[in-house]
Backbone atoms as SQL, in Angstrom:
CREATE TABLE atoms (id INTEGER PRIMARY KEY, chain TEXT, resi INTEGER, resn TEXT, atom TEXT, x REAL, y REAL, z REAL);
INSERT INTO atoms VALUES
  (1, 'A', 1, 'UNK', 'N', -1.355, 10.469, -18.607),
  (2, 'A', 1, 'UNK', 'CA', -0.182, 9.431, -17.533),
  (3, 'A', 1, 'UNK', 'C', 0.242, 9.199, -18.961),
  (4, 'A', 2, 'UNK', 'N', 1.679, 9.394, -19.022),
  (5, 'A', 2, 'UNK', 'CA', 2.649, 9.036, -20.485),
  (6, 'A', 2, 'UNK', 'C', 3.103, 7.465, -20.151),
  (7, 'A', 3, 'UNK', 'N', 3.264, 6.533, -21.003),
  (8, 'A', 3, 'UNK', 'CA', 3.875, 5.209, -20.021),
  (9, 'A', 3, 'UNK', 'C', 5.069, 5.270, -21.354),
  (10, 'A', 4, 'UNK', 'N', 6.209, 5.368, -20.792),
  (11, 'A', 4, 'UNK', 'CA', 7.128, 4.783, -21.602),
  (12, 'A', 4, 'UNK', 'C', 8.085, 3.587, -21.920),
  (13, 'A', 5, 'UNK', 'N', 8.750, 3.536, -22.515),
  (14, 'A', 5, 'UNK', 'CA', 9.231, 2.532, -22.653),
  (15, 'A', 5, 'UNK', 'C', 9.951, 1.818, -21.259),
  (16, 'A', 6, 'UNK', 'N', 10.600, 2.444, -20.506),
  (17, 'A', 6, 'UNK', 'CA', 11.378, 2.200, -19.468),
  (18, 'A', 6, 'UNK', 'C', 9.975, 1.786, -18.407),
  (19, 'A', 7, 'UNK', 'N', 8.796, 1.851, -18.724),
  (20, 'A', 7, 'UNK', 'CA', 7.889, 0.904, -17.819),
  (21, 'A', 7, 'UNK', 'C', 7.079, -0.003, -18.508),
  (22, 'A', 8, 'UNK', 'N', 7.835, -0.290, -19.642),
  (23, 'A', 8, 'UNK', 'CA', 7.347, -1.681, -20.483),
  (24, 'A', 8, 'UNK', 'C', 7.126, -2.665, -20.059),
  (25, 'A', 9, 'UNK', 'N', 6.462, -3.962, -19.696),
  (26, 'A', 9, 'UNK', 'CA', 6.482, -4.644, -19.412),
  (27, 'A', 9, 'UNK', 'C', 7.873, -6.089, -20.050),
  (28, 'A', 10, 'UNK', 'N', 8.152, -5.571, -21.393),
  (29, 'A', 10, 'UNK', 'CA', 9.174, -5.921, -22.081),
  (30, 'A', 10, 'UNK', 'C', 10.343, -6.039, -20.851),
  (31, 'A', 11, 'UNK', 'N', 10.347, -5.469, -19.962),
  (32, 'A', 11, 'UNK', 'CA', 11.973, -5.188, -19.140),
  (33, 'A', 11, 'UNK', 'C', 11.718, -6.502, -18.705),
  (34, 'A', 12, 'UNK', 'N', 10.636, -7.153, -18.212),
  (35, 'A', 12, 'UNK', 'CA', 10.909, -8.702, -17.515),
  (36, 'A', 12, 'UNK', 'C', 11.530, -9.781, -18.039),
  (37, 'A', 13, 'UNK', 'N', 11.709, -9.607, -19.333),
  (38, 'A', 13, 'UNK', 'CA', 12.243, -10.187, -19.861),
  (39, 'A', 13, 'UNK', 'C', 13.497, -10.836, -19.521),
  (40, 'A', 14, 'UNK', 'N', 14.543, -9.480, -19.084),
  (41, 'A', 14, 'UNK', 'CA', 15.596, -8.941, -19.111),
  (42, 'A', 14, 'UNK', 'C', 16.014, -9.391, -17.579),
  (43, 'A', 15, 'UNK', 'N', 14.893, -10.140, -16.806),
  (44, 'A', 15, 'UNK', 'CA', 15.134, -10.879, -15.376),
  (45, 'A', 15, 'UNK', 'C', 16.079, -11.784, -15.397),
  (46, 'A', 16, 'UNK', 'N', 17.350, -11.233, -14.565),
  (47, 'A', 16, 'UNK', 'CA', 18.132, -12.776, -14.387),
  (48, 'A', 16, 'UNK', 'C', 18.253, -13.971, -13.872),
  (49, 'A', 17, 'UNK', 'N', 16.724, -14.022, -12.880),
  (50, 'A', 17, 'UNK', 'CA', 15.902, -14.709, -12.719),
  (51, 'A', 17, 'UNK', 'C', 15.942, -16.291, -13.331),
  (52, 'A', 18, 'UNK', 'N', 16.287, -17.376, -12.654),
  (53, 'A', 18, 'UNK', 'CA', 16.203, -18.938, -13.484),
  (54, 'A', 18, 'UNK', 'C', 14.743, -18.915, -13.923),
  (55, 'A', 19, 'UNK', 'N', 14.001, -18.747, -12.599),
  (56, 'A', 19, 'UNK', 'CA', 12.915, -19.362, -12.581),
  (57, 'A', 19, 'UNK', 'C', 12.084, -19.075, -13.538),
  (58, 'A', 20, 'UNK', 'N', 11.998, -17.397, -13.373),
  (59, 'A', 20, 'UNK', 'CA', 11.618, -16.741, -14.402),
  (60, 'A', 20, 'UNK', 'C', 11.446, -16.806, -15.972),
  (61, 'A', 21, 'UNK', 'N', 12.701, -17.217, -16.288),
  (62, 'A', 21, 'UNK', 'CA', 13.324, -17.238, -17.425),
  (63, 'A', 21, 'UNK', 'C', 13.186, -18.769, -18.007),
  (64, 'A', 22, 'UNK', 'N', 12.936, -19.483, -17.284),
  (65, 'A', 22, 'UNK', 'CA', 12.551, -21.028, -17.335),
  (66, 'A', 22, 'UNK', 'C', 11.253, -21.172, -18.085),
  (67, 'A', 23, 'UNK', 'N', 10.407, -20.631, -17.017),
  (68, 'A', 23, 'UNK', 'CA', 8.853, -20.364, -17.266),
  (69, 'A', 23, 'UNK', 'C', 8.716, -19.547, -18.160),
  (70, 'A', 24, 'UNK', 'N', 8.954, -18.299, -19.185),
  (71, 'A', 24, 'UNK', 'CA', 9.210, -17.663, -19.996),
  (72, 'A', 24, 'UNK', 'C', 9.176, -18.344, -21.189),
  (73, 'A', 25, 'UNK', 'N', 10.236, -19.829, -21.124),
  (74, 'A', 25, 'UNK', 'CA', 10.623, -20.167, -22.258),
  (75, 'A', 25, 'UNK', 'C', 10.613, -21.548, -22.112),
  (76, 'A', 26, 'UNK', 'N', 9.745, -22.104, -21.249),
  (77, 'A', 26, 'UNK', 'CA', 9.268, -23.461, -21.156),
  (78, 'A', 26, 'UNK', 'C', 10.398, -24.069, -21.173),
  (79, 'A', 27, 'UNK', 'N', 11.301, -24.150, -19.957),
  (80, 'A', 27, 'UNK', 'CA', 12.828, -24.853, -20.019),
  (81, 'A', 27, 'UNK', 'C', 12.693, -25.345, -18.833),
  (82, 'A', 28, 'UNK', 'N', 12.576, -26.778, -18.159),
  (83, 'A', 28, 'UNK', 'CA', 12.668, -27.487, -17.392),
  (84, 'A', 28, 'UNK', 'C', 13.362, -28.534, -16.970),
  (85, 'A', 29, 'UNK', 'N', 13.903, -28.702, -16.348),
  (86, 'A', 29, 'UNK', 'CA', 14.835, -29.991, -15.891),
  (87, 'A', 29, 'UNK', 'C', 14.345, -30.682, -14.784),
  (88, 'A', 30, 'UNK', 'N', 12.818, -30.476, -14.506),
  (89, 'A', 30, 'UNK', 'CA', 12.144, -31.473, -13.546),
  (90, 'A', 30, 'UNK', 'C', 11.385, -32.277, -14.481),
  (91, 'A', 31, 'UNK', 'N', 10.644, -33.577, -13.046),
  (92, 'A', 31, 'UNK', 'CA', 9.811, -34.268, -13.724),
  (93, 'A', 31, 'UNK', 'C', 8.668, -33.768, -14.687),
  (94, 'A', 32, 'UNK', 'N', 7.740, -34.412, -15.157),
  (95, 'A', 32, 'UNK', 'CA', 6.747, -34.104, -16.306),
  (96, 'A', 32, 'UNK', 'C', 5.724, -33.529, -15.236),
  (97, 'A', 33, 'UNK', 'N', 5.460, -33.663, -14.401),
  (98, 'A', 33, 'UNK', 'CA', 4.098, -32.378, -13.584),
  (99, 'A', 33, 'UNK', 'C', 4.869, -31.498, -13.262),
  (100, 'A', 34, 'UNK', 'N', 6.098, -31.157, -13.266),
  (101, 'A', 34, 'UNK', 'CA', 6.666, -29.980, -12.625),
  (102, 'A', 34, 'UNK', 'C', 7.188, -29.299, -14.007),
  (103, 'A', 35, 'UNK', 'N', 6.731, -29.820, -15.055),
  (104, 'A', 35, 'UNK', 'CA', 6.412, -29.121, -16.732),
  (105, 'A', 35, 'UNK', 'C', 5.330, -28.331, -16.796),
  (106, 'A', 36, 'UNK', 'N', 4.100, -29.410, -16.399),
  (107, 'A', 36, 'UNK', 'CA', 3.192, -29.053, -16.685),
  (108, 'A', 36, 'UNK', 'C', 2.566, -27.849, -15.470),
  (109, 'A', 37, 'UNK', 'N', 3.365, -27.167, -14.307),
  (110, 'A', 37, 'UNK', 'CA', 3.281, -26.045, -13.905),
  (111, 'A', 37, 'UNK', 'C', 3.948, -25.321, -14.181),
  (112, 'A', 38, 'UNK', 'N', 4.859, -25.335, -14.999),
  (113, 'A', 38, 'UNK', 'CA', 5.667, -24.451, -15.046),
  (114, 'A', 38, 'UNK', 'C', 4.889, -23.902, -16.592),
  (115, 'A', 39, 'UNK', 'N', 4.598, -24.832, -17.548),
  (116, 'A', 39, 'UNK', 'CA', 3.646, -24.283, -18.243),
  (117, 'A', 39, 'UNK', 'C', 2.338, -23.367, -18.424),
  (118, 'A', 40, 'UNK', 'N', 1.536, -23.964, -17.004),
  (119, 'A', 40, 'UNK', 'CA', 0.455, -23.192, -16.330),
  (120, 'A', 40, 'UNK', 'C', 0.612, -22.427, -15.994),
  (121, 'A', 41, 'UNK', 'N', 2.285, -21.991, -15.231),
  (122, 'A', 41, 'UNK', 'CA', 2.682, -20.547, -15.014),
  (123, 'A', 41, 'UNK', 'C', 2.911, -19.799, -16.225),
  (124, 'A', 42, 'UNK', 'N', 3.393, -20.627, -17.081),
  (125, 'A', 42, 'UNK', 'CA', 3.639, -19.743, -18.630),
  (126, 'A', 42, 'UNK', 'C', 2.685, -19.325, -19.094),
  (127, 'A', 43, 'UNK', 'N', 1.887, -20.062, -19.108),
  (128, 'A', 43, 'UNK', 'CA', 0.848, -19.401, -19.809),
  (129, 'A', 43, 'UNK', 'C', -0.032, -18.268, -19.088),
  (130, 'A', 44, 'UNK', 'N', 0.105, -18.090, -17.631),
  (131, 'A', 44, 'UNK', 'CA', -0.645, -17.315, -17.450),
  (132, 'A', 44, 'UNK', 'C', 0.359, -16.111, -17.232),
  (133, 'A', 45, 'UNK', 'N', 1.788, -16.147, -17.627),
  (134, 'A', 45, 'UNK', 'CA', 2.351, -14.811, -17.240),
  (135, 'A', 45, 'UNK', 'C', 2.076, -14.348, -18.923),
  (136, 'A', 46, 'UNK', 'N', 2.142, -14.945, -19.704),
  (137, 'A', 46, 'UNK', 'CA', 1.840, -14.817, -21.224),
  (138, 'A', 46, 'UNK', 'C', 0.060, -13.977, -21.267),
  (139, 'A', 47, 'UNK', 'N', -0.190, -13.981, -20.601),
  (140, 'A', 47, 'UNK', 'CA', -1.747, -13.953, -20.662),
  (141, 'A', 47, 'UNK', 'C', -1.541, -12.379, -19.531),
  (142, 'A', 48, 'UNK', 'N', -0.651, -12.241, -18.755),
  (143, 'A', 48, 'UNK', 'CA', -0.212, -11.140, -17.855),
  (144, 'A', 48, 'UNK', 'C', 0.224, -10.335, -19.110),
  (145, 'A', 49, 'UNK', 'N', 1.446, -11.016, -19.587),
  (146, 'A', 49, 'UNK', 'CA', 2.174, -9.753, -20.478),
  (147, 'A', 49, 'UNK', 'C', 1.369, -8.998, -21.827),
  (148, 'A', 50, 'UNK', 'N', 0.165, -9.891, -22.251),
  (149, 'A', 50, 'UNK', 'CA', -0.911, -9.872, -23.235),
  (150, 'A', 50, 'UNK', 'C', -1.404, -8.672, -22.848),
  (151, 'A', 51, 'UNK', 'N', -1.646, -8.887, -21.531),
  (152, 'A', 51, 'UNK', 'CA', -3.049, -7.603, -21.044),
  (153, 'A', 51, 'UNK', 'C', -2.400, -6.444, -20.792),
  (154, 'A', 52, 'UNK', 'N', -0.604, -6.639, -19.987),
  (155, 'A', 52, 'UNK', 'CA', -0.494, -5.055, -20.382),
  (156, 'A', 52, 'UNK', 'C', -0.127, -4.580, -21.405),
  (157, 'A', 53, 'UNK', 'N', 0.101, -5.714, -22.546),
  (158, 'A', 53, 'UNK', 'CA', 0.464, -5.122, -23.983),
  (159, 'A', 53, 'UNK', 'C', -0.949, -4.298, -24.444),
  (160, 'A', 54, 'UNK', 'N', -1.531, -4.883, -24.264),
  (161, 'A', 54, 'UNK', 'CA', -2.974, -3.955, -25.167),
  (162, 'A', 54, 'UNK', 'C', -2.938, -2.675, -24.148),
  (163, 'A', 55, 'UNK', 'N', -2.865, -2.657, -22.681),
  (164, 'A', 55, 'UNK', 'CA', -2.968, -1.671, -21.797),
  (165, 'A', 55, 'UNK', 'C', -2.579, -0.467, -22.534),
  (166, 'A', 56, 'UNK', 'N', -1.183, -0.945, -22.867),
  (167, 'A', 56, 'UNK', 'CA', -0.308, -0.212, -23.531),
  (168, 'A', 56, 'UNK', 'C', -0.924, 1.138, -25.094),
  (169, 'A', 57, 'UNK', 'N', -1.109, -0.211, -25.823),
  (170, 'A', 57, 'UNK', 'CA', -1.341, 0.047, -26.941),
  (171, 'A', 57, 'UNK', 'C', -3.316, 1.055, -26.581),
  (172, 'A', 58, 'UNK', 'N', -3.718, 0.479, -25.767),
  (173, 'A', 58, 'UNK', 'CA', -5.227, 1.420, -25.387),
  (174, 'A', 58, 'UNK', 'C', -4.930, 2.739, -24.841),
  (175, 'A', 59, 'UNK', 'N', -3.229, 3.325, -23.711),
  (176, 'A', 59, 'UNK', 'CA', -3.238, 4.334, -23.673),
  (177, 'A', 59, 'UNK', 'C', -2.627, 5.192, -24.686),
  (178, 'A', 60, 'UNK', 'N', -1.548, 4.348, -25.458),
  (179, 'A', 60, 'UNK', 'CA', -1.460, 5.141, -26.373),
  (180, 'A', 60, 'UNK', 'C', -2.346, 5.364, -27.527),
  (181, 'A', 61, 'UNK', 'N', -2.923, 5.097, -27.957),
  (182, 'A', 61, 'UNK', 'CA', -4.090, 5.396, -29.196),
  (183, 'A', 61, 'UNK', 'C', -5.058, 6.150, -28.107),
  (184, 'A', 62, 'UNK', 'N', -4.945, 6.698, -26.821),
  (185, 'A', 62, 'UNK', 'CA', -5.999, 7.423, -26.155),
  (186, 'A', 62, 'UNK', 'C', -5.271, 8.840, -26.279),
  (187, 'A', 63, 'UNK', 'N', -3.604, 8.590, -25.999),
  (188, 'A', 63, 'UNK', 'CA', -2.600, 9.920, -26.249),
  (189, 'A', 63, 'UNK', 'C', -3.248, 10.498, -27.775),
  (190, 'A', 64, 'UNK', 'N', -3.146, 9.488, -28.684),
  (191, 'A', 64, 'UNK', 'CA', -3.252, 9.992, -30.295),
  (192, 'A', 64, 'UNK', 'C', -4.416, 10.615, -30.338),
  (193, 'A', 65, 'UNK', 'N', -5.695, 10.313, -29.857),
  (194, 'A', 65, 'UNK', 'CA', -6.749, 11.323, -30.012),
  (195, 'A', 65, 'UNK', 'C', -7.003, 11.902, -29.426),
  (196, 'A', 66, 'UNK', 'N', -6.528, 12.330, -27.858),
  (197, 'A', 66, 'UNK', 'CA', -6.479, 14.129, -27.210),
  (198, 'A', 66, 'UNK', 'C', -5.170, 14.955, -28.660),
  (199, 'A', 67, 'UNK', 'N', -4.597, 14.444, -29.135),
  (200, 'A', 67, 'UNK', 'CA', -3.796, 15.128, -29.866),
  (201, 'A', 67, 'UNK', 'C', -3.945, 15.694, -30.873),
  (202, 'A', 68, 'UNK', 'N', -4.616, 14.536, -31.487),
  (203, 'A', 68, 'UNK', 'CA', -5.527, 15.122, -32.534),
  (204, 'A', 68, 'UNK', 'C', -6.965, 15.724, -32.533),
  (205, 'A', 69, 'UNK', 'N', -7.443, 15.367, -31.281),
  (206, 'A', 69, 'UNK', 'CA', -8.224, 16.890, -30.962),
  (207, 'A', 69, 'UNK', 'C', -7.345, 18.070, -30.626),
  (208, 'A', 70, 'UNK', 'N', -6.792, 17.529, -29.626),
  (209, 'A', 70, 'UNK', 'CA', -5.623, 19.518, -29.259),
  (210, 'A', 70, 'UNK', 'C', -5.277, 20.180, -30.397),
  (211, 'A', 71, 'UNK', 'N', -4.735, 19.348, -31.591),
  (212, 'A', 71, 'UNK', 'CA', -4.415, 20.132, -32.647),
  (213, 'A', 71, 'UNK', 'C', -4.931, 20.282, -34.046),
  (214, 'A', 72, 'UNK', 'N', -6.549, 19.724, -33.245),
  (215, 'A', 72, 'UNK', 'CA', -7.732, 20.584, -34.458),
  (216, 'A', 72, 'UNK', 'C', -7.917, 19.553, -35.496),
  (217, 'A', 73, 'UNK', 'N', -6.833, 18.193, -35.561),
  (218, 'A', 73, 'UNK', 'CA', -7.103, 17.582, -36.768),
  (219, 'A', 73, 'UNK', 'C', -8.717, 16.727, -36.400),
  (220, 'A', 74, 'UNK', 'N', -8.978, 16.239, -35.832),
  (221, 'A', 74, 'UNK', 'CA', -10.201, 15.532, -35.544),
  (222, 'A', 74, 'UNK', 'C', -11.221, 17.296, -34.436),
  (223, 'A', 75, 'UNK', 'N', -12.177, 16.748, -35.136),
  (224, 'A', 75, 'UNK', 'CA', -13.249, 17.511, -34.195),
  (225, 'A', 75, 'UNK', 'C', -14.050, 16.293, -33.367),
  (226, 'A', 76, 'UNK', 'N', -14.221, 15.372, -33.785),
  (227, 'A', 76, 'UNK', 'CA', -15.216, 13.956, -33.250),
  (228, 'A', 76, 'UNK', 'C', -14.586, 13.750, -31.883),
  (229, 'A', 77, 'UNK', 'N', -15.155, 14.385, -30.822),
  (230, 'A', 77, 'UNK', 'CA', -15.514, 14.199, -29.693),
  (231, 'A', 77, 'UNK', 'C', -15.447, 12.478, -29.256),
  (232, 'A', 78, 'UNK', 'N', -16.474, 12.108, -30.273),
  (233, 'A', 78, 'UNK', 'CA', -16.689, 10.933, -30.023),
  (234, 'A', 78, 'UNK', 'C', -15.843, 9.884, -30.255),
  (235, 'A', 79, 'UNK', 'N', -15.116, 9.914, -31.046),
  (236, 'A', 79, 'UNK', 'CA', -13.993, 8.820, -30.909),
  (237, 'A', 79, 'UNK', 'C', -13.000, 9.444, -29.434),
  (238, 'A', 80, 'UNK', 'N', -12.934, 10.325, -29.007),
  (239, 'A', 80, 'UNK', 'CA', -12.085, 10.735, -27.914),
  (240, 'A', 80, 'UNK', 'C', -12.682, 10.232, -26.745),
  (241, 'A', 81, 'UNK', 'N', -13.675, 10.359, -26.105),
  (242, 'A', 81, 'UNK', 'CA', -14.214, 9.661, -25.356),
  (243, 'A', 81, 'UNK', 'C', -14.659, 8.234, -25.394),
  (244, 'A', 82, 'UNK', 'N', -14.442, 7.579, -26.271),
  (245, 'A', 82, 'UNK', 'CA', -14.503, 6.383, -26.189),
  (246, 'A', 82, 'UNK', 'C', -13.062, 5.928, -26.304),
  (247, 'A', 83, 'UNK', 'N', -12.446, 6.275, -26.596),
  (248, 'A', 83, 'UNK', 'CA', -11.009, 5.961, -26.093),
  (249, 'A', 83, 'UNK', 'C', -10.075, 6.218, -24.953),
  (250, 'A', 84, 'UNK', 'N', -10.207, 7.597, -24.325),
  (251, 'A', 84, 'UNK', 'CA', -10.498, 7.505, -23.013),
  (252, 'A', 84, 'UNK', 'C', -11.117, 6.409, -22.137),
  (253, 'A', 85, 'UNK', 'N', -12.625, 6.207, -22.394),
  (254, 'A', 85, 'UNK', 'CA', -12.908, 5.172, -21.572),
  (255, 'A', 85, 'UNK', 'C', -12.241, 3.834, -21.475),
  (256, 'A', 86, 'UNK', 'N', -11.746, 3.345, -23.011),
  (257, 'A', 86, 'UNK', 'CA', -10.943, 2.100, -22.862),
  (258, 'A', 86, 'UNK', 'C', -10.225, 1.802, -22.239),
  (259, 'A', 87, 'UNK', 'N', -9.107, 3.538, -22.595),
  (260, 'A', 87, 'UNK', 'CA', -8.137, 3.592, -22.064),
  (261, 'A', 87, 'UNK', 'C', -8.065, 3.364, -20.192),
  (262, 'A', 88, 'UNK', 'N', -9.058, 3.620, -19.687),
  (263, 'A', 88, 'UNK', 'CA', -9.026, 4.140, -18.225),
  (264, 'A', 88, 'UNK', 'C', -9.863, 2.713, -17.575),
  (265, 'A', 89, 'UNK', 'N', -10.866, 1.814, -18.515),
  (266, 'A', 89, 'UNK', 'CA', -11.050, 0.898, -18.439),
  (267, 'A', 89, 'UNK', 'C', -10.042, -0.424, -17.743),
  (268, 'A', 90, 'UNK', 'N', -9.149, -0.456, -19.132),
  (269, 'A', 90, 'UNK', 'CA', -7.972, -1.103, -19.485),
  (270, 'A', 90, 'UNK', 'C', -6.778, -0.843, -18.193),
  (271, 'A', 91, 'UNK', 'N', -6.807, 0.150, -17.763),
  (272, 'A', 91, 'UNK', 'CA', -5.619, 0.508, -16.794),
  (273, 'A', 91, 'UNK', 'C', -6.404, 0.314, -15.431),
  (274, 'A', 92, 'UNK', 'N', -7.385, 0.572, -14.708),
  (275, 'A', 92, 'UNK', 'CA', -8.325, 0.294, -14.093),
  (276, 'A', 92, 'UNK', 'C', -7.972, -1.567, -13.625),
  (277, 'A', 93, 'UNK', 'N', -8.607, -2.222, -14.695),
  (278, 'A', 93, 'UNK', 'CA', -8.036, -3.853, -14.784),
  (279, 'A', 93, 'UNK', 'C', -6.669, -3.893, -14.524),
  (280, 'A', 94, 'UNK', 'N', -5.391, -3.544, -15.216),
  (281, 'A', 94, 'UNK', 'CA', -4.407, -3.889, -15.201),
  (282, 'A', 94, 'UNK', 'C', -4.107, -3.649, -13.794),
  (283, 'A', 95, 'UNK', 'N', -4.268, -2.193, -12.935),
  (284, 'A', 95, 'UNK', 'CA', -3.944, -1.991, -11.328),
  (285, 'A', 95, 'UNK', 'C', -4.482, -3.222, -10.742),
  (286, 'A', 96, 'UNK', 'N', -6.403, -3.857, -10.843),
  (287, 'A', 96, 'UNK', 'CA', -6.523, -4.476, -9.952),
  (288, 'A', 96, 'UNK', 'C', -5.627, -6.073, -10.089),
  (289, 'A', 97, 'UNK', 'N', -5.362, -6.034, -11.368),
  (290, 'A', 97, 'UNK', 'CA', -4.576, -7.410, -11.252),
  (291, 'A', 97, 'UNK', 'C', -3.175, -7.542, -10.637),
  (292, 'A', 98, 'UNK', 'N', -2.375, -6.318, -10.531),
  (293, 'A', 98, 'UNK', 'CA', -0.902, -6.374, -10.269),
  (294, 'A', 98, 'UNK', 'C', -1.403, -5.991, -8.564),
  (295, 'A', 99, 'UNK', 'N', -2.763, -5.117, -8.164),
  (296, 'A', 99, 'UNK', 'CA', -2.983, -5.514, -6.518),
  (297, 'A', 99, 'UNK', 'C', -3.253, -6.996, -5.992),
  (298, 'A', 100, 'UNK', 'N', -3.495, -8.000, -7.297),
  (299, 'A', 100, 'UNK', 'CA', -4.028, -8.838, -6.464),
  (300, 'A', 100, 'UNK', 'C', -2.550, -9.983, -6.844),
  (301, 'A', 101, 'UNK', 'N', -1.751, -9.893, -7.631),
  (302, 'A', 101, 'UNK', 'CA', -0.582, -10.315, -7.620),
  (303, 'A', 101, 'UNK', 'C', 0.138, -10.270, -7.058),
  (304, 'A', 102, 'UNK', 'N', 0.216, -8.846, -6.220),
  (305, 'A', 102, 'UNK', 'CA', 0.831, -8.724, -5.143),
  (306, 'A', 102, 'UNK', 'C', 0.768, -8.993, -4.318),
  (307, 'A', 103, 'UNK', 'N', -0.432, -8.797, -3.531),
  (308, 'A', 103, 'UNK', 'CA', -1.624, -9.843, -2.275),
  (309, 'A', 103, 'UNK', 'C', -0.962, -10.849, -2.252),
  (310, 'A', 104, 'UNK', 'N', -1.074, -11.937, -3.431),
  (311, 'A', 104, 'UNK', 'CA', -1.370, -13.125, -3.223),
  (312, 'A', 104, 'UNK', 'C', 0.539, -13.544, -3.189),
  (313, 'A', 105, 'UNK', 'N', 1.507, -12.920, -3.778),
  (314, 'A', 105, 'UNK', 'CA', 3.232, -12.860, -3.241),
  (315, 'A', 105, 'UNK', 'C', 3.153, -12.994, -2.450),
  (316, 'A', 106, 'UNK', 'N', 2.357, -11.663, -1.427),
  (317, 'A', 106, 'UNK', 'CA', 3.335, -11.271, -0.101),
  (318, 'A', 106, 'UNK', 'C', 2.521, -12.772, 0.962),
  (319, 'A', 107, 'UNK', 'N', 1.375, -12.810, 0.328),
  (320, 'A', 107, 'UNK', 'CA', 0.395, -14.442, 0.570),
  (321, 'A', 107, 'UNK', 'C', 2.073, -15.461, 0.954),
  (322, 'A', 108, 'UNK', 'N', 2.108, -15.775, -0.250),
  (323, 'A', 108, 'UNK', 'CA', 3.142, -17.025, -0.641),
  (324, 'A', 108, 'UNK', 'C', 4.612, -16.696, 0.242),
  (325, 'A', 109, 'UNK', 'N', 5.005, -15.451, 0.385),
  (326, 'A', 109, 'UNK', 'CA', 6.334, -15.374, 1.293),
  (327, 'A', 109, 'UNK', 'C', 6.047, -15.310, 2.612),
  (328, 'A', 110, 'UNK', 'N', 4.541, -15.281, 3.542),
  (329, 'A', 110, 'UNK', 'CA', 4.816, -15.707, 4.644),
  (330, 'A', 110, 'UNK', 'C', 4.353, -16.562, 5.369),
  (331, 'A', 111, 'UNK', 'N', 4.387, -17.999, 4.042),
  (332, 'A', 111, 'UNK', 'CA', 4.255, -18.987, 4.398),
  (333, 'A', 111, 'UNK', 'C', 5.204, -19.747, 4.630),
  (334, 'A', 112, 'UNK', 'N', 5.635, -20.424, 6.140),
  (335, 'A', 112, 'UNK', 'CA', 6.850, -21.045, 7.255),
  (336, 'A', 112, 'UNK', 'C', 6.905, -22.578, 6.354),
  (337, 'A', 113, 'UNK', 'N', 8.043, -22.805, 6.179),
  (338, 'A', 113, 'UNK', 'CA', 8.676, -23.768, 5.753),
  (339, 'A', 113, 'UNK', 'C', 9.267, -24.763, 6.700);
């Protein structure tokens, strides 16, 4: 699986939604209680972005190890196996996190006001 820059999490910073932009940059015109909520949301979003960046790094190192092994630069299958295991675990965790976030979003969208 190849991760391209088009699928990178950095594209979230280009979202035109005021709510996302305000939470990313900590901007709020609401009272102090809502500022704390935005800070909590911002910290969760930062953790998610960090998680996705780490996953991208692990997938990239896996691909580098595969290329080294295929080209004959490295004959150490131990490093290749470790890189593949780390990348698979990180990707599985990221996908599970995404699924939970989508599930929570769908549940929130079904709330009747």
